[in-house]
Coordinates of C-alpha atoms and ligand atoms in Angstrom, one line a residue:
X30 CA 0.4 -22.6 12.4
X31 CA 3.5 -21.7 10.3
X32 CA 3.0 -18.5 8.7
X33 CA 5.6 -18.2 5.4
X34 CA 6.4 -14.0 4.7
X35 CA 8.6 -13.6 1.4
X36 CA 10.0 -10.2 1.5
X37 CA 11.4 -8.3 5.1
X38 CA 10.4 -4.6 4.8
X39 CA 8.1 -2.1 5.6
X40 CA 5.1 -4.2 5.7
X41 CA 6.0 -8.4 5.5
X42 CA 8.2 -7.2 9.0
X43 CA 5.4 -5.1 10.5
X44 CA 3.6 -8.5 9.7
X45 CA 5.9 -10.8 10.7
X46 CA 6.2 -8.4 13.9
X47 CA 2.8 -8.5 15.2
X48 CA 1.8 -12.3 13.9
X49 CA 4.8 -13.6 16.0
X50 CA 3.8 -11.7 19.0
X51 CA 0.5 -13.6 18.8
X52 CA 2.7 -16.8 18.8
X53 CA 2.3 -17.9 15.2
X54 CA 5.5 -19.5 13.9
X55 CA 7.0 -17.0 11.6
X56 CA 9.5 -18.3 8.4
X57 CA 10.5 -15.4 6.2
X58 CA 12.5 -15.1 3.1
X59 CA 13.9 -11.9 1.4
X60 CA 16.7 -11.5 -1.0
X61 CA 19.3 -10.5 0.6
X62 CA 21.3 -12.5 3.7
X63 CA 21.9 -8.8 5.2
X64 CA 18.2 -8.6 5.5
X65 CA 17.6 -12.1 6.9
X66 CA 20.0 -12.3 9.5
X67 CA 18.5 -8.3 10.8
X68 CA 14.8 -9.5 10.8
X69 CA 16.5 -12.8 13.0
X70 CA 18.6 -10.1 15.2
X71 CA 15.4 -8.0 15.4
X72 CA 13.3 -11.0 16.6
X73 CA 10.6 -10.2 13.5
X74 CA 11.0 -13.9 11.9
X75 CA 11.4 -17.0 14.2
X76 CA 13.4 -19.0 10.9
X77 CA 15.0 -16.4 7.8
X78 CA 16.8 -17.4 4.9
X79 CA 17.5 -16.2 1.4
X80 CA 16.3 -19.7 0.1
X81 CA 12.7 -20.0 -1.0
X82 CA 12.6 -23.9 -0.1
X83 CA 12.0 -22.3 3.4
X84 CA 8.4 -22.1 2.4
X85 CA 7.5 -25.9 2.2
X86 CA 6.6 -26.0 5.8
X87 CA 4.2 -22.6 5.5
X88 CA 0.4 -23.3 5.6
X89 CA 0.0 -20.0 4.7
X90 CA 2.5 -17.3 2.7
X91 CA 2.2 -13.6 2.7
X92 CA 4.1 -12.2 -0.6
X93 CA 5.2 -8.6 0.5
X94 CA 7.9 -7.8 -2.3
X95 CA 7.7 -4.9 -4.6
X96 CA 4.5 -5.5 -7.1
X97 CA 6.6 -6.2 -10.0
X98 CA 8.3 -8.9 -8.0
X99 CA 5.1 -10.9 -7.0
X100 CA 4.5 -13.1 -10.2
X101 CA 7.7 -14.1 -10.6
X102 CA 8.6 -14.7 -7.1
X103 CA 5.0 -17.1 -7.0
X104 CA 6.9 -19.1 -10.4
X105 CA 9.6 -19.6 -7.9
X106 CA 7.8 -20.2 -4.9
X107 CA 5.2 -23.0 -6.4
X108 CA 7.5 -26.1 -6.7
X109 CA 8.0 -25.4 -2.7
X110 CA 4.8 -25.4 -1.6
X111 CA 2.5 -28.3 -0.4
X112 CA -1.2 -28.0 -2.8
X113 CA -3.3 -26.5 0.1
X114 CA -1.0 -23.7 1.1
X115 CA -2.7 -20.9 1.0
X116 CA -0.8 -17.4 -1.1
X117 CA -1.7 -14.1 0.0
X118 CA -0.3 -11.0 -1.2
X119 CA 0.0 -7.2 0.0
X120 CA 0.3 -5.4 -3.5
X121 CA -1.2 -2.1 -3.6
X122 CA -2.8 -3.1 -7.3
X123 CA -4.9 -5.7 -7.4
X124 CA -6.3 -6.5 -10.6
X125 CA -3.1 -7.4 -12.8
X126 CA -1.9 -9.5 -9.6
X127 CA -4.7 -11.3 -8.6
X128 CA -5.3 -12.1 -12.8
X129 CA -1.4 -13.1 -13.1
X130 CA -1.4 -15.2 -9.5
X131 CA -4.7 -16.6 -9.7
X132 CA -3.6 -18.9 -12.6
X133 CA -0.5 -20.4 -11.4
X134 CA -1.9 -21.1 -8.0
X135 CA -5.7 -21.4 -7.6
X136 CA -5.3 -21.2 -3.3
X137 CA -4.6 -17.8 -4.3
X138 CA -6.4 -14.3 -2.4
X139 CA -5.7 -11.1 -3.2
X140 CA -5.0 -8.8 0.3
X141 CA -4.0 -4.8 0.4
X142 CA -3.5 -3.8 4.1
X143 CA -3.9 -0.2 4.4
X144 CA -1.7 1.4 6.0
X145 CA 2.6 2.4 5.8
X146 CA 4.5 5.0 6.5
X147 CA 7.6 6.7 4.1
X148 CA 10.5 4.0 5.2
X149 CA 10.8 1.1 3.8
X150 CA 13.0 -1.9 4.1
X151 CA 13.4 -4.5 7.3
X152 CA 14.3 -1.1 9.7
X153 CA 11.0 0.1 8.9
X154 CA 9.5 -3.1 10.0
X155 CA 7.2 -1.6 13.4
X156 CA 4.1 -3.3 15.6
X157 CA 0.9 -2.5 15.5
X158 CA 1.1 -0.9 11.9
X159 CA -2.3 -2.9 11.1
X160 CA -4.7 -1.7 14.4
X161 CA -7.3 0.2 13.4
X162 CA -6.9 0.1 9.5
X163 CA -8.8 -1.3 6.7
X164 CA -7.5 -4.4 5.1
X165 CA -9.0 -5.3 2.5
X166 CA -9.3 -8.9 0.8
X167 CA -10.1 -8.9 -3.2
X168 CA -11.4 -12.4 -4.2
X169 CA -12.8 -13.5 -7.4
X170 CA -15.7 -16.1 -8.2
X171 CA -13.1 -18.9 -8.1
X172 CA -11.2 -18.3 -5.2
X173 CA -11.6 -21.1 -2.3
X174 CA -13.7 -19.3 0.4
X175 CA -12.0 -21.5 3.4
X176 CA -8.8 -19.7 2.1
X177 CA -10.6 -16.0 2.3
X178 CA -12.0 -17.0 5.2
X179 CA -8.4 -17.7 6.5
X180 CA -6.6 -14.6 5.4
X181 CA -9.4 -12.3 7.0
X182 CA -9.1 -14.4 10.1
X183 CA -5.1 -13.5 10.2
X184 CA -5.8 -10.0 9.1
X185 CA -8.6 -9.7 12.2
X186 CA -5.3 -11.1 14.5
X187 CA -3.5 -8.1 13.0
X188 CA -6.0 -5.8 14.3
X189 CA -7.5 -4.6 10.9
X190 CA -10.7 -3.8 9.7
X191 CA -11.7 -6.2 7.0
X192 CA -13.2 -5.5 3.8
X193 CA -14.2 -7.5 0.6
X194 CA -14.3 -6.2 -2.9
X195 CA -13.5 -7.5 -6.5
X196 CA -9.9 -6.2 -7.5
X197 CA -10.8 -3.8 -10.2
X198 CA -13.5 -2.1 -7.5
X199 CA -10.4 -1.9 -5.1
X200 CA -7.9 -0.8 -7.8
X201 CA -10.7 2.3 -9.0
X202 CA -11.1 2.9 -5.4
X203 CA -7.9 3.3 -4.1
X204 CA -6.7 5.4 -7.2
X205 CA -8.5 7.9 -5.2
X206 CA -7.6 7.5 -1.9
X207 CA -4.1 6.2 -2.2
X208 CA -2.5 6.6 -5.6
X209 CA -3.8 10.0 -6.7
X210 CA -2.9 12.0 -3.1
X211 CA 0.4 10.1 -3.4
X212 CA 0.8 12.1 -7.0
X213 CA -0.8 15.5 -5.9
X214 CA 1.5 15.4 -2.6
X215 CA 4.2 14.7 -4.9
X216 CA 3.5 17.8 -7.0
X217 CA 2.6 19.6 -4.4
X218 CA 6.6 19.7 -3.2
X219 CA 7.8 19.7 -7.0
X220 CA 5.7 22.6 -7.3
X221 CA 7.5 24.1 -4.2
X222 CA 11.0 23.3 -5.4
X223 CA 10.1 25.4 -9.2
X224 CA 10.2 29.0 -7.3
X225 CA 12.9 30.6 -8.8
X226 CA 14.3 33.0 -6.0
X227 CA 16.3 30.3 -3.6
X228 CA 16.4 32.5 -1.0
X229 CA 12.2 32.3 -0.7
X230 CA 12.7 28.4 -0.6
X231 CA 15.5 28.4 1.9
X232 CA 12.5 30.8 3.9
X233 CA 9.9 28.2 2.7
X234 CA 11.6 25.4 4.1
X235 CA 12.0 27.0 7.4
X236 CA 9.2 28.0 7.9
X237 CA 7.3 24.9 6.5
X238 CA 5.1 23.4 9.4
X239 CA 2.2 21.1 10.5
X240 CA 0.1 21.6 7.3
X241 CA 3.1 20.9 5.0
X242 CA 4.1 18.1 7.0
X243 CA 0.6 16.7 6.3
X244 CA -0.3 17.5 2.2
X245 CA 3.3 16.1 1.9
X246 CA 3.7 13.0 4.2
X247 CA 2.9 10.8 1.1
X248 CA 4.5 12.3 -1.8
X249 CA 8.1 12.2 0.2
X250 CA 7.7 8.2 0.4
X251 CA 9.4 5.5 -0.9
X252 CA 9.9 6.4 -4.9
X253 CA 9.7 2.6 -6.4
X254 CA 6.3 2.2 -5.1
X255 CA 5.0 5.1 -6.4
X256 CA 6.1 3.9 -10.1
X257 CA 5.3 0.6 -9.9
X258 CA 1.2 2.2 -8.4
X259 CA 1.5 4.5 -11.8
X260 CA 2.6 1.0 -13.5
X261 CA 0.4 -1.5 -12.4
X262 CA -3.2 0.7 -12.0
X263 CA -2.1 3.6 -14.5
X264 CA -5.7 3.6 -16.2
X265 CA -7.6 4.5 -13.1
X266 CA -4.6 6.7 -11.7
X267 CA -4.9 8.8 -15.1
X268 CA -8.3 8.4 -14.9
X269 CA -8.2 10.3 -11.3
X270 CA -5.6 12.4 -12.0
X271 CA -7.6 14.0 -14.8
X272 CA -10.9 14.5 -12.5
X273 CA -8.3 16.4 -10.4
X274 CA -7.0 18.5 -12.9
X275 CA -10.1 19.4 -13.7
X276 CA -11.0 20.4 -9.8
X277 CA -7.9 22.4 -9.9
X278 CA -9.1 24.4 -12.8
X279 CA -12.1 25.3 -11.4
X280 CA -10.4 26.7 -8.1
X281 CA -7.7 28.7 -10.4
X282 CA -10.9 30.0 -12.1
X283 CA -11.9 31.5 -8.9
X284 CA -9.5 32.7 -7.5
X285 CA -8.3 34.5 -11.1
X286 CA -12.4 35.8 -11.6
X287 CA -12.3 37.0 -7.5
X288 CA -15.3 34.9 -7.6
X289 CA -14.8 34.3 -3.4
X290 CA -18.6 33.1 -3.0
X291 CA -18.1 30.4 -5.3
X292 CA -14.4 29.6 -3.8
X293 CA -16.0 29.3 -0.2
X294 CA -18.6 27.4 -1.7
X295 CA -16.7 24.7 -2.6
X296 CA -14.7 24.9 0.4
X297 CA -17.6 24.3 2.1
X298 CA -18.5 21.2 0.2
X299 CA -14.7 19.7 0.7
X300 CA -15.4 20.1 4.4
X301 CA -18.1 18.4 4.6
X302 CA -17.3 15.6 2.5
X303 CA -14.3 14.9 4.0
X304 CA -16.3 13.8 7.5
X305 CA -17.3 10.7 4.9
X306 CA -13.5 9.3 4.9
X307 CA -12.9 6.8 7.6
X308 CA -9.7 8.7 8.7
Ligands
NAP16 P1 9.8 -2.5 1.2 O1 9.9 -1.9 2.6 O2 10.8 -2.1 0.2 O3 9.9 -4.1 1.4 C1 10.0 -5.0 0.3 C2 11.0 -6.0 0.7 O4 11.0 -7.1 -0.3 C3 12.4 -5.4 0.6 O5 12.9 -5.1 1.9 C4 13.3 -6.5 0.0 O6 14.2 -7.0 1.0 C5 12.3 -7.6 -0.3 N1 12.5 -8.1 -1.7 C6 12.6 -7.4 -2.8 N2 12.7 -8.3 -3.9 C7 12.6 -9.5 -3.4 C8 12.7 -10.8 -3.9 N3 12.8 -11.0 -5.2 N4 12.6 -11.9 -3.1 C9 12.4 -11.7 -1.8 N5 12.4 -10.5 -1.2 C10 12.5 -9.4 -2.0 O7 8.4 -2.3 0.5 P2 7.0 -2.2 1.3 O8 6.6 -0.8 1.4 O9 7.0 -3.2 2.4 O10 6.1 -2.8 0.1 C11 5.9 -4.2 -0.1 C12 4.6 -4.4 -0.7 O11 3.6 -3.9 0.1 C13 4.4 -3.8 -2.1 O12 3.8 -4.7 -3.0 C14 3.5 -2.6 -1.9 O13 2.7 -2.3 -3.0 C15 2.7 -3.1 -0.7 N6 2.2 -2.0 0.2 C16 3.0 -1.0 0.6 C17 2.5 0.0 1.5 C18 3.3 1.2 1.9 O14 2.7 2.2 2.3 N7 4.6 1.1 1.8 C19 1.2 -0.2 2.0 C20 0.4 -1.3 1.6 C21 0.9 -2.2 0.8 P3 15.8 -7.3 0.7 O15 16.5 -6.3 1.6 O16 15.9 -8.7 1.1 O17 16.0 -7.0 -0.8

């Protein structure tokens, strides 16, 4: 089976990485030569080239560019493709993709795999980024189930978890599990960087250890996918972002009222409730 990635970084190499290793036959495309001829030297892609023609012999193509690449790169990509290729995507968004990409090719299913770290870019391409983690397939009433089918049976190769929702269900969902900690943890260091006496931050920042390292993992990560998350799902990111606010609030009102019982209180709850998150 030849398996068609457009776009070598983080995640269409970690891909490419792990599908090859299970002896698929991997053709990738990304923008630049620079980037082809690395994922060739790094043995991620079997066939690279900057030329999207490369994709007429893929029975199925994962589209791993930057979300507001993946419509227009699709425009591009149809007059290469035979009719029953199957397009899959890895857009952290769903519901403004699969809408877009549904339309111009019907073989069309929505994917998010979730998982990355903060590099991006072919270097950051690593195995084994996939075990373990959900990945979660978003297709609508009119999408072919043999090519669902298909995509969850690639993503099962990967070692993921696979889940199905509708796209706005995963675009709500993952506002709060993705998006809005990828905003707080962003503020959180913004917040950091406001003290006004440098010397405390020089201290800060030596001193800054294992529970830093972990509130602000995702905030320090690649800065063009955390606009084009606030650009393509901006309603339910406000939407979260507002719920949180709130939350924050009612912890300042606390902690200004010395009200510790009800401080501990909701500590409490937060401990709990994180148990329920598959982490
Ligand atoms: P990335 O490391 O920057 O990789 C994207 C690659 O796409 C770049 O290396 C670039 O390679 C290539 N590219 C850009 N424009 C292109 C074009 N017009 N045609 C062909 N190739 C193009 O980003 P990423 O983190 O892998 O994210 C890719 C997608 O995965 C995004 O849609 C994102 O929402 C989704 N995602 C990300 C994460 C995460 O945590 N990072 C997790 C799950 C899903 P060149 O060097 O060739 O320009």
């Amino acid at each position: 089976m030849n398996i068609g990635i457009v776009g070598l970084g983080l995640i269409g190499g970690s891909i490419a990485l792990d599908l090859r290793s299970r002896g698929l036959n991997i053709l990738g495309v990304s923008s630049r030569q620079q980037t082809c001829d690395r994922a060739q030297e790094r043995g991620v892609v079997s066939e690279a080239s900057i030329n999207l023609s490369l994709m007429a012999a893929a029975d199925l193509v994962f589209i791993c560019t930057p979300l507001g690449a993946i419509e227009s790169i699709v425009q591009k990509l149809i007059p290469h493709l035979s009719p029953d290729t199957i397009l899959t995507d890895v857009g952290s968004v769903k519901t403004p993709i699969v809408q877009a990409v549904s339309d111009l090719w019907p073989n069309f299913v929505g994917g998010h795999p979730m998982a990355g770290t903060t590099e991006s870019g072919i270097e950051a391409a690593v195995r084994d980024l996939f075990v373990g983690r959900p990945y979660v397939v978003t297709p609508t009433a009119e999408t072919p189930e043999a090519a669902v089918e298909k995509v969850e049976e690639i993503a099962r190769l990967l070692g993921a978890k696979v889940y199905r929702c509708g796209p706005q269900e995963h675009d709500r969902a993952v506002a709060w599990i993705s998006h809005l900690p990828l905003m707080a943890s962003a503020t959180l260091v913004a917040a950091c960087d406001r003290e006004g006496d440098r010397d405390i931050v020089n201290l800060a920042q030596h001193l800054a250890s294992s529970g830093f390292r972990d509130t602000s993992r995702v905030g320090g990560g690649n800065p063009e996918l955390g606009v084009m998350v606030a650009k393509y799902n901006r309603e339910q990111l406000l939407r979260s972002l507002s719920i949180y606010r709130d939350t924050l609030d009612q912890f300042i009102s606390d902690i200004e009222t010395e009200n510790w019982q009800a401080l501990e209180q909701k500590l409490k709850l937060t401990q709990q409730a994180r148990d329920n998150y598959n982490l």
